[in-house]
Coordinates of C-alpha atoms in Angstrom, one line a residue:
M1 CA -6.7 -41.0 -10.6
L2 CA -5.7 -37.7 -9.1
T3 CA -8.5 -37.7 -6.5
F4 CA -7.6 -41.3 -5.6
S5 CA -4.0 -40.2 -5.1
F6 CA -5.0 -37.6 -2.5
L7 CA -7.3 -40.1 -0.7
F8 CA -4.3 -42.4 -0.6
I9 CA -2.0 -39.9 1.0
S10 CA -4.7 -39.0 3.6
S11 CA -4.9 -42.7 4.6
L12 CA -1.1 -42.7 5.2
L13 CA -1.6 -40.2 8.0
L14 CA -3.0 -43.1 10.1
S15 CA 0.6 -44.2 10.5
V16 CA 2.7 -41.5 12.2
N17 CA 6.0 -43.0 10.9
S18 CA 4.9 -43.0 7.3
N19 CA 5.8 -40.3 4.7
P20 CA 2.8 -39.2 2.6
H21 CA 3.2 -39.9 -1.1
V22 CA 1.3 -38.2 -3.9
Q23 CA 1.2 -38.9 -7.7
I24 CA 1.2 -35.9 -10.0
R25 CA 1.7 -35.6 -13.8
Q26 CA 5.5 -35.5 -13.5
G27 CA 5.8 -38.5 -11.1
T28 CA 5.5 -39.5 -7.5
L29 CA 6.4 -37.2 -4.6
K30 CA 7.4 -38.1 -1.0
G31 CA 6.4 -35.5 1.5
S32 CA 6.5 -35.1 5.3
I33 CA 4.0 -34.7 8.1
Q34 CA 4.3 -31.4 10.1
E35 CA 2.4 -29.5 12.7
T36 CA 1.5 -25.8 12.9
W37 CA 2.2 -23.6 15.9
G38 CA -1.5 -24.1 16.8
G39 CA -1.1 -27.9 16.8
T40 CA -2.8 -28.6 13.4
T41 CA -1.3 -31.5 11.4
F42 CA -0.6 -30.9 7.7
L43 CA 1.4 -32.4 4.8
A44 CA 4.4 -30.6 3.4
F45 CA 5.8 -31.2 -0.1
Q46 CA 8.9 -29.0 -0.7
S47 CA 11.3 -28.4 -3.6
I48 CA 8.9 -29.5 -6.3
P49 CA 10.4 -28.6 -9.7
Y50 CA 7.8 -26.8 -11.9
A51 CA 10.2 -25.9 -14.7
E52 CA 13.4 -27.2 -16.3
P53 CA 16.6 -25.9 -14.7
P54 CA 17.1 -22.5 -16.4
V55 CA 20.8 -23.1 -17.2
G56 CA 22.9 -23.3 -20.4
N57 CA 20.9 -22.1 -23.4
L58 CA 17.8 -21.7 -21.1
R59 CA 19.5 -19.0 -19.1
F60 CA 17.9 -15.6 -19.8
Q61 CA 15.1 -17.4 -21.7
A62 CA 11.4 -18.1 -20.9
P63 CA 11.0 -21.1 -18.6
K64 CA 10.1 -24.6 -19.9
P65 CA 7.7 -26.9 -18.0
G66 CA 9.4 -29.4 -15.7
K67 CA 10.1 -32.9 -17.1
P68 CA 8.8 -36.2 -15.6
W69 CA 11.2 -38.1 -13.2
E70 CA 11.7 -41.7 -12.5
G71 CA 11.0 -43.3 -9.1
V72 CA 10.0 -41.2 -6.1
L73 CA 11.1 -37.6 -5.7
D74 CA 12.1 -36.6 -2.2
A75 CA 10.0 -33.5 -1.3
T76 CA 10.9 -33.4 2.3
K77 CA 13.8 -30.9 2.1
T78 CA 14.2 -27.2 1.6
H79 CA 15.2 -26.2 -1.8
V80 CA 18.0 -23.8 -2.9
A81 CA 17.5 -20.1 -3.4
C82 CA 17.9 -18.5 -6.8
P83 CA 21.2 -16.5 -7.3
Q84 CA 20.6 -13.0 -5.9
V85 CA 22.1 -9.8 -4.7
A86 CA 21.3 -8.6 -1.2
I87 CA 20.2 -5.0 -1.8
F88 CA 18.6 -4.8 1.6
A89 CA 20.2 -5.2 5.1
Y90 CA 19.2 -8.8 5.4
N91 CA 21.0 -11.7 3.6
I92 CA 19.5 -15.0 2.5
T93 CA 21.5 -17.8 4.0
T94 CA 19.9 -20.6 1.9
P95 CA 22.4 -22.1 -0.6
E96 CA 22.0 -20.7 -4.1
S97 CA 21.8 -22.3 -7.5
E98 CA 20.4 -21.5 -10.9
D99 CA 18.5 -24.7 -10.7
C100 CA 16.0 -23.0 -8.4
L101 CA 12.6 -23.1 -10.1
F102 CA 10.8 -25.0 -7.3
L103 CA 7.6 -24.5 -5.3
N104 CA 6.3 -25.8 -2.0
V105 CA 2.9 -27.2 -1.3
Y106 CA 1.4 -27.3 2.3
T107 CA -2.0 -28.9 2.7
P108 CA -4.2 -29.9 5.6
N109 CA -5.1 -33.6 6.2
T110 CA -8.4 -33.6 4.4
T111 CA -10.1 -35.1 1.4
D112 CA -12.1 -31.9 0.6
L113 CA -11.1 -29.6 -2.2
L114 CA -9.8 -26.5 -0.5
P115 CA -9.1 -22.9 -1.7
V116 CA -5.5 -22.3 -2.6
V117 CA -3.3 -19.4 -1.7
A118 CA -0.2 -19.1 -4.0
F119 CA 2.4 -16.8 -2.4
I120 CA 5.0 -14.9 -4.4
P121 CA 7.9 -13.5 -2.3
G122 CA 9.2 -9.9 -2.7
G123 CA 12.8 -8.6 -2.4
G124 CA 12.8 -5.9 -5.0
F125 CA 13.1 -8.4 -7.9
M126 CA 16.7 -8.8 -6.7
C127 CA 16.6 -11.1 -3.7
D128 CA 14.4 -13.3 -1.4
D129 CA 13.4 -16.9 -1.3
A130 CA 10.2 -19.0 -0.9
S131 CA 11.6 -21.4 1.6
I132 CA 9.8 -22.7 4.7
D133 CA 12.3 -20.7 6.9
L134 CA 11.0 -17.4 5.5
Y135 CA 7.4 -17.9 4.4
G136 CA 6.4 -20.9 6.5
P137 CA 3.0 -22.5 6.8
L138 CA 3.0 -22.8 10.6
I139 CA 0.4 -20.0 11.0
L140 CA -1.8 -20.0 7.9
L141 CA -2.3 -23.8 7.9
D142 CA -4.4 -23.6 11.0
K143 CA -7.1 -22.6 8.4
N144 CA -8.5 -25.0 5.8
L145 CA -6.3 -23.7 3.0
V146 CA -3.7 -25.1 0.7
L147 CA -0.6 -22.9 0.6
V148 CA 1.9 -22.8 -2.2
T149 CA 5.0 -20.7 -2.1
I150 CA 6.9 -20.0 -5.4
N151 CA 10.5 -19.5 -6.2
Y152 CA 11.4 -17.5 -9.3
R153 CA 14.5 -16.1 -11.0
L154 CA 15.8 -12.8 -9.6
G155 CA 18.0 -9.9 -10.7
A156 CA 19.7 -10.3 -14.0
F157 CA 18.8 -14.0 -14.2
G158 CA 15.1 -13.1 -14.1
F159 CA 14.9 -9.7 -15.6
L160 CA 17.8 -9.0 -17.9
S161 CA 16.5 -7.6 -21.2
L162 CA 17.7 -6.1 -24.4
E163 CA 14.1 -5.1 -25.1
D164 CA 14.1 -7.1 -28.4
E165 CA 13.1 -10.5 -29.7
V166 CA 16.4 -12.1 -28.6
M167 CA 16.2 -11.1 -24.9
P168 CA 12.7 -9.6 -24.3
G169 CA 12.9 -10.0 -20.5
N170 CA 10.4 -10.6 -17.7
N171 CA 11.5 -14.2 -17.3
G172 CA 11.0 -14.0 -13.5
L173 CA 7.3 -13.1 -14.1
K174 CA 7.1 -15.9 -16.7
D175 CA 8.5 -18.3 -14.1
Q176 CA 5.7 -17.2 -11.7
S177 CA 3.1 -17.7 -14.5
L178 CA 4.4 -21.2 -15.3
A179 CA 4.2 -22.0 -11.6
L180 CA 0.5 -20.9 -11.6
K181 CA -0.1 -23.1 -14.6
W182 CA 1.5 -26.0 -12.6
I183 CA -0.9 -25.3 -9.8
K184 CA -3.9 -25.3 -12.1
D185 CA -2.8 -28.7 -13.5
N186 CA -1.7 -30.4 -10.3
I187 CA -3.1 -28.9 -7.1
R188 CA -6.2 -31.2 -7.1
S189 CA -3.8 -34.0 -6.2
F190 CA -3.0 -32.1 -3.0
G191 CA -6.6 -31.4 -2.1
G192 CA -6.6 -27.9 -3.6
N193 CA -9.3 -26.5 -5.8
P194 CA -7.9 -25.4 -9.1
D195 CA -10.9 -23.2 -9.6
K196 CA -10.3 -21.3 -6.4
V197 CA -6.8 -19.9 -6.5
T198 CA -5.8 -16.7 -4.8
I199 CA -2.4 -15.2 -5.7
F200 CA -0.8 -13.2 -2.9
G201 CA 2.5 -11.3 -2.9
N202 CA 4.4 -8.8 -0.8
S203 CA 6.5 -5.9 -2.0
A204 CA 7.9 -7.0 -5.4
G205 CA 5.7 -10.0 -5.0
G206 CA 2.7 -7.7 -4.6
A207 CA 3.8 -5.8 -7.8
S208 CA 4.1 -9.2 -9.5
V209 CA 0.5 -10.0 -8.5
Y210 CA -0.7 -6.9 -10.3
F211 CA 1.4 -7.7 -13.3
H212 CA -0.4 -11.1 -13.4
I213 CA -3.8 -9.3 -13.3
L214 CA -2.7 -7.1 -16.2
S215 CA -1.1 -9.8 -18.3
P216 CA -2.9 -12.1 -20.7
H217 CA -0.1 -14.6 -20.0
S218 CA -1.7 -15.5 -16.6
K219 CA -5.4 -15.1 -17.5
G220 CA -7.5 -17.9 -16.1
L221 CA -4.9 -19.2 -13.7
F222 CA -6.2 -17.4 -10.6
H223 CA -9.5 -16.2 -9.2
A224 CA -8.6 -13.6 -6.6
A225 CA -5.6 -11.6 -5.7
I226 CA -3.8 -9.8 -2.9
S227 CA -1.0 -7.2 -3.2
S228 CA 0.8 -6.2 0.1
S229 CA 3.1 -3.2 0.0
G230 CA 3.7 -3.4 -3.8
I231 CA 1.9 -2.6 -7.0
A232 CA 2.9 -2.6 -10.7
T233 CA 2.4 1.2 -11.0
S234 CA 5.0 2.2 -8.4
T235 CA 8.1 4.1 -9.4
W236 CA 10.4 1.1 -8.5
T237 CA 8.6 -1.7 -10.4
L238 CA 9.2 -0.9 -14.1
V239 CA 12.3 0.2 -16.0
K240 CA 12.0 3.1 -18.4
K241 CA 12.2 2.4 -22.2
G242 CA 15.9 1.9 -23.2
E243 CA 17.1 1.5 -19.6
A244 CA 17.1 -2.3 -19.6
N245 CA 18.9 -2.4 -22.9
Q246 CA 21.6 -0.1 -21.5
Q247 CA 22.0 -2.1 -18.3
C248 CA 22.3 -5.4 -20.2
K249 CA 25.0 -4.0 -22.4
E250 CA 26.8 -2.5 -19.3
L251 CA 26.8 -6.0 -17.7
A252 CA 28.0 -7.7 -20.9
H253 CA 30.8 -5.2 -21.4
A254 CA 32.0 -5.6 -17.8
L255 CA 32.1 -9.4 -18.3
K256 CA 34.1 -9.0 -21.5
C257 CA 31.3 -10.0 -23.8
P258 CA 30.9 -8.6 -27.3
T259 CA 28.1 -6.1 -27.6
S260 CA 27.8 -5.6 -31.3
S261 CA 24.7 -7.8 -31.6
S262 CA 22.0 -9.2 -29.3
K263 CA 22.7 -12.7 -30.3
E264 CA 26.4 -12.3 -29.4
I265 CA 25.5 -10.8 -26.0
L266 CA 23.1 -13.6 -25.2
E267 CA 25.4 -16.5 -26.2
C268 CA 28.4 -15.0 -24.3
L269 CA 26.4 -14.3 -21.1
Q270 CA 24.9 -17.8 -21.2
A271 CA 28.5 -19.2 -21.0
V272 CA 29.7 -17.0 -18.1
N273 CA 29.8 -18.5 -14.7
S274 CA 26.8 -17.5 -12.6
S275 CA 28.9 -16.4 -9.7
D276 CA 30.8 -14.0 -12.0
I277 CA 27.5 -12.5 -13.0
T278 CA 26.5 -12.0 -9.4
K279 CA 29.8 -10.5 -8.5
Q280 CA 29.5 -8.0 -11.4
I281 CA 26.0 -7.0 -10.3
Y282 CA 27.4 -6.1 -6.9
K283 CA 29.9 -3.9 -8.6
M284 CA 27.2 -2.3 -10.7
I285 CA 24.9 -1.4 -7.9
E286 CA 27.7 0.6 -6.2
N287 CA 26.9 3.2 -8.9
Y288 CA 23.2 3.3 -8.0
Y289 CA 21.6 4.9 -4.9
E290 CA 19.1 3.1 -2.8
P291 CA 17.1 0.9 -3.2
R292 CA 19.4 -0.4 -6.0
M293 CA 16.7 -2.4 -7.8
I294 CA 18.4 -2.2 -11.2
F295 CA 16.9 -5.3 -12.9
K296 CA 13.1 -5.4 -12.9
P297 CA 10.1 -5.8 -15.2
V298 CA 10.1 -4.2 -18.6
I299 CA 7.5 -3.5 -21.3
E300 CA 8.2 -6.1 -24.0
P301 CA 8.0 -5.9 -27.7
K302 CA 4.7 -7.2 -29.0
L303 CA 5.9 -10.8 -29.6
L304 CA 4.4 -14.2 -29.1
G305 CA 4.8 -15.2 -25.5
A306 CA 5.3 -11.7 -24.2
F307 CA 4.2 -11.1 -20.7
I308 CA 3.3 -7.4 -20.8
T309 CA 3.5 -5.1 -23.9
D310 CA 1.8 -1.9 -22.7
H311 CA 2.1 0.4 -19.7
P312 CA 0.1 -0.8 -16.7
V313 CA -2.0 2.3 -16.7
D314 CA -2.9 1.9 -20.3
I315 CA -4.0 -1.6 -19.7
I316 CA -6.2 -0.6 -16.7
K317 CA -7.9 2.1 -18.8
S318 CA -8.5 -0.4 -21.6
G319 CA -10.3 -2.7 -19.2
A320 CA -8.3 -5.7 -20.7
F321 CA -7.2 -7.3 -17.4
S322 CA -8.3 -10.2 -15.3
Q323 CA -11.5 -9.2 -13.4
V324 CA -11.1 -10.7 -10.0
P325 CA -11.7 -9.7 -6.4
Y326 CA -8.6 -7.8 -5.3
I327 CA -7.1 -6.7 -2.0
I328 CA -4.3 -4.1 -1.9
G329 CA -2.6 -2.9 1.3
L330 CA 0.4 -1.4 3.1
T331 CA 1.8 -0.8 6.5
T332 CA 1.8 2.7 8.1
D333 CA 5.6 2.9 7.9
D334 CA 6.5 0.9 4.8
G335 CA 9.1 3.5 3.9
A336 CA 11.4 2.4 6.7
L337 CA 12.6 -0.3 4.2
I338 CA 14.7 2.6 2.7
S339 CA 15.0 5.2 5.5
A340 CA 16.4 2.7 8.1
K341 CA 19.1 1.7 5.7
I342 CA 20.0 5.3 5.0
Y343 CA 20.2 6.1 8.7
N344 CA 22.5 3.1 9.2
D345 CA 25.2 5.0 7.3
Y346 CA 26.1 8.5 8.4
K347 CA 27.5 9.4 5.0
S348 CA 24.2 8.7 3.4
V349 CA 22.3 10.9 5.8
K350 CA 24.8 13.7 5.2
K351 CA 24.4 13.3 1.5
F352 CA 20.6 13.6 1.8
N353 CA 21.0 16.8 3.8
D354 CA 23.7 18.4 1.7
D355 CA 22.6 17.3 -1.8
F356 CA 18.9 16.6 -1.6
E357 CA 18.1 18.1 -5.0
N358 CA 20.4 15.6 -6.8
V359 CA 20.0 12.6 -4.5
V360 CA 16.2 12.3 -4.5
P361 CA 15.3 12.6 -8.3
P362 CA 16.8 9.2 -9.3
L363 CA 15.4 7.6 -6.1
L364 CA 11.9 8.6 -7.0
S365 CA 12.4 8.3 -10.8
Y366 CA 11.8 11.9 -11.9
N367 CA 15.5 12.5 -12.7
T368 CA 14.8 13.0 -16.4
L369 CA 12.4 15.9 -15.8
A370 CA 13.7 19.4 -16.5
S371 CA 11.9 20.6 -13.3
R372 CA 13.6 17.9 -11.1
K373 CA 15.4 20.3 -8.8
M374 CA 12.4 22.5 -8.3
I375 CA 10.3 19.3 -7.5
S376 CA 13.0 18.3 -5.0
R377 CA 12.8 21.6 -3.2
K378 CA 9.0 21.3 -2.9
I379 CA 9.3 17.8 -1.5
K380 CA 12.0 18.8 1.0
K381 CA 9.9 21.8 2.1
F382 CA 6.8 19.7 2.5
Y383 CA 8.4 16.9 4.6
F384 CA 11.2 18.8 6.4
Q385 CA 10.2 22.4 6.3
D386 CA 13.5 24.3 7.0
R387 CA 15.0 21.6 9.3
P388 CA 18.2 19.8 8.5
I389 CA 17.9 16.1 7.6
D390 CA 19.5 14.4 10.6
N391 CA 18.6 12.0 13.5
D392 CA 15.6 14.2 14.4
T393 CA 13.9 13.6 11.0
K394 CA 13.9 9.8 10.8
S395 CA 10.1 9.7 10.9
D396 CA 9.8 12.4 8.2
L397 CA 12.1 10.6 5.8
T398 CA 10.2 7.4 6.5
D399 CA 6.9 9.2 5.6
M400 CA 8.4 10.5 2.4
F401 CA 9.4 7.0 1.2
T402 CA 6.1 5.5 2.5
D403 CA 4.1 8.0 0.5
A404 CA 6.2 8.0 -2.7
Y405 CA 6.9 4.3 -3.0
F406 CA 3.7 2.8 -1.5
Y407 CA 0.8 5.0 -0.4
Y408 CA 0.4 7.4 -3.3
P409 CA 1.0 4.9 -6.1
Q410 CA -1.4 2.4 -4.5
R411 CA -4.2 4.8 -3.7
A412 CA -4.0 6.5 -7.1
T413 CA -4.0 3.1 -8.8
I414 CA -6.9 2.0 -6.6
E415 CA -9.0 5.0 -7.7
L416 CA -8.2 4.2 -11.3
H417 CA -8.7 0.5 -11.1
S418 CA -12.0 0.8 -9.3
R419 CA -13.4 2.7 -12.3
Y420 CA -12.7 -0.1 -14.7
S421 CA -13.2 -3.3 -12.7
A422 CA -16.5 -5.0 -12.2
Q423 CA -15.1 -6.9 -9.2
P424 CA -14.7 -5.6 -5.6
L425 CA -11.5 -3.9 -4.7
Y426 CA -10.4 -3.8 -1.1
F427 CA -7.7 -1.6 0.5
Y428 CA -6.2 -1.9 4.0
I429 CA -3.7 0.0 6.1
F430 CA -1.9 -2.1 8.8
G431 CA -0.7 -0.3 11.9
Y432 CA -0.5 -2.9 14.6
R433 CA 2.9 -3.0 16.4
G434 CA 3.2 -6.3 18.2
S435 CA 6.1 -8.1 19.9
F436 CA 8.0 -8.7 16.7
T437 CA 9.0 -6.5 13.8
Y438 CA 11.1 -6.9 10.6
L439 CA 13.0 -3.7 11.4
Q440 CA 16.1 -5.6 12.3
D441 CA 16.3 -6.6 8.6
Y442 CA 16.5 -3.1 7.3
G443 CA 19.4 -1.5 9.0
D444 CA 19.2 1.1 11.8
T445 CA 17.7 -0.6 14.9
S446 CA 18.4 2.3 17.3
Y447 CA 15.1 3.9 16.5
D448 CA 11.5 2.7 16.5
Y449 CA 10.4 3.4 13.0
G450 CA 6.9 2.0 13.6
V451 CA 5.1 -0.7 11.7
V452 CA 7.5 -1.3 8.9
H453 CA 7.6 -3.1 5.6
C454 CA 6.4 -6.8 5.9
D455 CA 5.2 -6.4 9.5
D456 CA 1.7 -7.5 8.4
L457 CA 3.2 -10.8 7.2
I458 CA 4.2 -11.7 10.7
Y459 CA 0.6 -12.6 11.4
L460 CA 0.3 -14.9 8.4
F461 CA 3.6 -16.7 7.8
S462 CA 6.0 -18.4 10.2
D463 CA 9.6 -17.1 10.1
E464 CA 12.4 -19.0 11.8
D465 CA 13.9 -15.7 13.0
L466 CA 10.6 -14.7 14.7
S467 CA 10.0 -17.2 17.4
D468 CA 6.4 -18.0 18.5
H469 CA 7.3 -18.4 22.1
N470 CA 7.1 -14.8 23.2
S471 CA 3.9 -13.8 21.4
T472 CA 1.4 -12.0 23.6
E473 CA -2.3 -12.8 23.7
T474 CA -2.8 -9.6 21.7
D475 CA -0.4 -10.9 19.1
L476 CA -2.2 -14.2 18.9
Q477 CA -5.5 -12.4 18.5
M478 CA -4.1 -10.3 15.7
R479 CA -2.9 -13.5 14.1
R480 CA -6.4 -14.9 14.3
V481 CA -7.9 -11.8 12.7
M482 CA -5.4 -11.7 9.8
T483 CA -5.7 -15.4 9.0
T484 CA -9.5 -15.2 9.1
L485 CA -9.5 -12.3 6.7
I486 CA -7.3 -14.2 4.3
D487 CA -9.3 -17.4 4.7
N488 CA -12.6 -15.6 4.1
F489 CA -11.3 -13.9 1.0
A490 CA -9.8 -17.1 -0.5
N491 CA -13.1 -18.9 0.1
T492 CA -15.6 -16.2 -1.0
G493 CA -13.8 -13.2 -2.5
N494 CA -15.0 -11.1 0.4
P495 CA -12.7 -10.7 3.5
T496 CA -15.7 -10.1 5.8
P497 CA -18.7 -12.1 4.4
H498 CA -20.1 -12.3 8.0
L499 CA -19.3 -10.7 11.3
N500 CA -18.6 -12.3 14.7
S501 CA -16.9 -11.6 18.0
L502 CA -13.5 -11.7 16.3
I503 CA -14.3 -9.3 13.4
T504 CA -17.1 -7.0 14.3
N505 CA -16.9 -4.5 11.4
A506 CA -17.4 -5.0 7.7
W507 CA -14.6 -4.3 5.3
K508 CA -16.3 -2.2 2.6
P509 CA -14.8 -2.2 -0.9
V510 CA -13.4 0.9 -2.5
K511 CA -16.0 2.8 -4.6
S512 CA -15.1 5.0 -7.6
D513 CA -16.3 8.0 -5.6
K514 CA -15.4 6.9 -2.1
F515 CA -12.0 5.8 -0.7
N516 CA -13.0 3.1 1.8
Y517 CA -10.2 1.3 3.5
F518 CA -9.9 -1.2 6.4
S519 CA -7.9 0.4 9.2
I520 CA -6.1 -2.5 11.1
M521 CA -4.5 -0.9 14.1
G522 CA -4.9 -3.8 16.5
P523 CA -7.2 -6.8 16.9
N524 CA -9.8 -4.6 18.6
E525 CA -9.1 -1.5 16.5
I526 CA -10.4 -2.5 13.1
K527 CA -13.0 -0.6 11.0
T528 CA -13.6 0.9 7.6
K529 CA -12.5 4.5 7.3
T530 CA -12.4 7.0 4.4
T531 CA -9.5 9.4 5.1
F532 CA -5.8 8.8 5.7
H533 CA -3.2 11.5 5.6
E534 CA -5.1 13.4 3.0
E535 CA -2.6 16.3 2.9
R536 CA 0.2 13.9 2.0
Y537 CA -1.8 12.2 -0.7
N538 CA -2.9 15.5 -2.2
F539 CA 0.7 16.7 -2.2
W540 CA 1.8 13.8 -4.4
K541 CA -1.2 14.2 -6.7
M542 CA 0.4 17.5 -7.6
V543 CA 4.0 16.2 -8.1
P544 CA 4.5 15.2 -11.7
F545 CA 6.7 12.2 -11.0
L546 CA 4.2 9.5 -12.0
P547 CA 2.7 11.1 -15.1
E548 CA 0.8 8.0 -16.2
L549 CA -1.2 7.9 -12.9
N550 CA -1.6 11.7 -12.7
S551 CA -1.7 12.9 -16.3
T552 CA -4.0 15.9 -15.8
K553 CA -2.9 18.6 -13.4
D554 CA -5.2 21.1 -11.8
E555 CA -4.5 24.8 -11.7
I556 CA -2.8 24.6 -8.3
S557 CA -0.5 21.9 -9.5
Q558 CA 0.4 23.9 -12.6
Q559 CA 1.2 27.0 -10.5
L560 CA 3.2 25.0 -8.0
F561 CA 5.2 23.0 -10.4
K562 CA 5.4 25.2 -13.5

């Protein structure tokens, strides 16, 4: 019946004025016919509910599967965004509602079963949206892929936790997992192969992807994975033990809720207006320095339905994770996500210069260490020597954040993961600066920070703010390269299964004894390399700010940081 449904919607394409219909388990959907920037026709089904609205007594609880509907559901319109707090320079303009657990399916006009790419947006677990305006299919659907983009709860709505059985947390990750279950159950109706699903995320979405690899909750729901500029072992992706409980009680107290028991806190917060919760979070983050990601994943108690109950590094070392082909990557200047915002505010720059020893520890999550001030002095000396932090050190501050937030955690995790995984692990560094950049979303636009956070996505997803009309031929060639790599990987688990005039060098996987990575500096500057800013990586190996990843210190480290 499901296969027949897809054959039926394909036949409707013969009539340009018709809307395609598809039958899934919940009911019938009406979609639309659209066209990529390259002129390929595809079908779009937007705002499909994969879960019950997480409102009332479902607020702050694990999601429930979506219920059936009567009649035909209109899937031609963009959905609402989940309630969020704009912690970065950009704002989501999509209307917001708690009833936001939707996904979008974009599929070519074909009767073949195609590989599926399920995309999870980022936003620091605090903001972002899976709408067609931000992560559109107008580039990637030139390939024979089915693209699914997923909305999930953000901020307190998705990650509030008392670290107990009443409010264990991680509901945003559980939303994503339920969406993956929906894909497994329904994607065949859209021409997608449920046995060939690649999960792909950027930033917090990239970290989410790694959480799914590590969690038994999502086992069997995907077959390959891609994390761009985010991984579960970074300093900004996991709250420390007790911190989530404290933040939850702080929020409850500010909203005049009783805090004597978890049950009272939950029942009171479930009754508070959602806009009041969001307003209070804005007030809370004023007391935090950048990047203000105060609600995020947590290690849960060992309870039925828990998403993750052990530290990611311990799970990696146990080998008890989903063994799938995996791509991890970053951009050369990912840290501009933070530095550009700091340089947008003179007071922030001055504070960095005048009080570096106290400002940086909470930013890099080593503020509980007794040696935090000494560590700060070493970091400042390494990146700035004896220079003041001012307008002449923008690239240096960007390097610091790139290394601490992205490069070091990712490379250290790669080296660990590759020792325990039987599947290939690929790493890339993206450094192509084309006609467009996401820099305008991060704050200071007076300076060229390089290839910034999310710039690799420009060549994979259409964004309404980044017009296609001014793309150069080199930009278009870069787009062809990036989409081909993703297409190859989704089909075979290998981004370069064969070489041709477009991609002339093989992307070699990381080995336990060799750091191979794909250097993507332009459409004609792509090859496997083995070294990248080794002095910067080795410095962070000696900094005891990620003890789980770097638990054993060599003699130099002990002397430097004793």
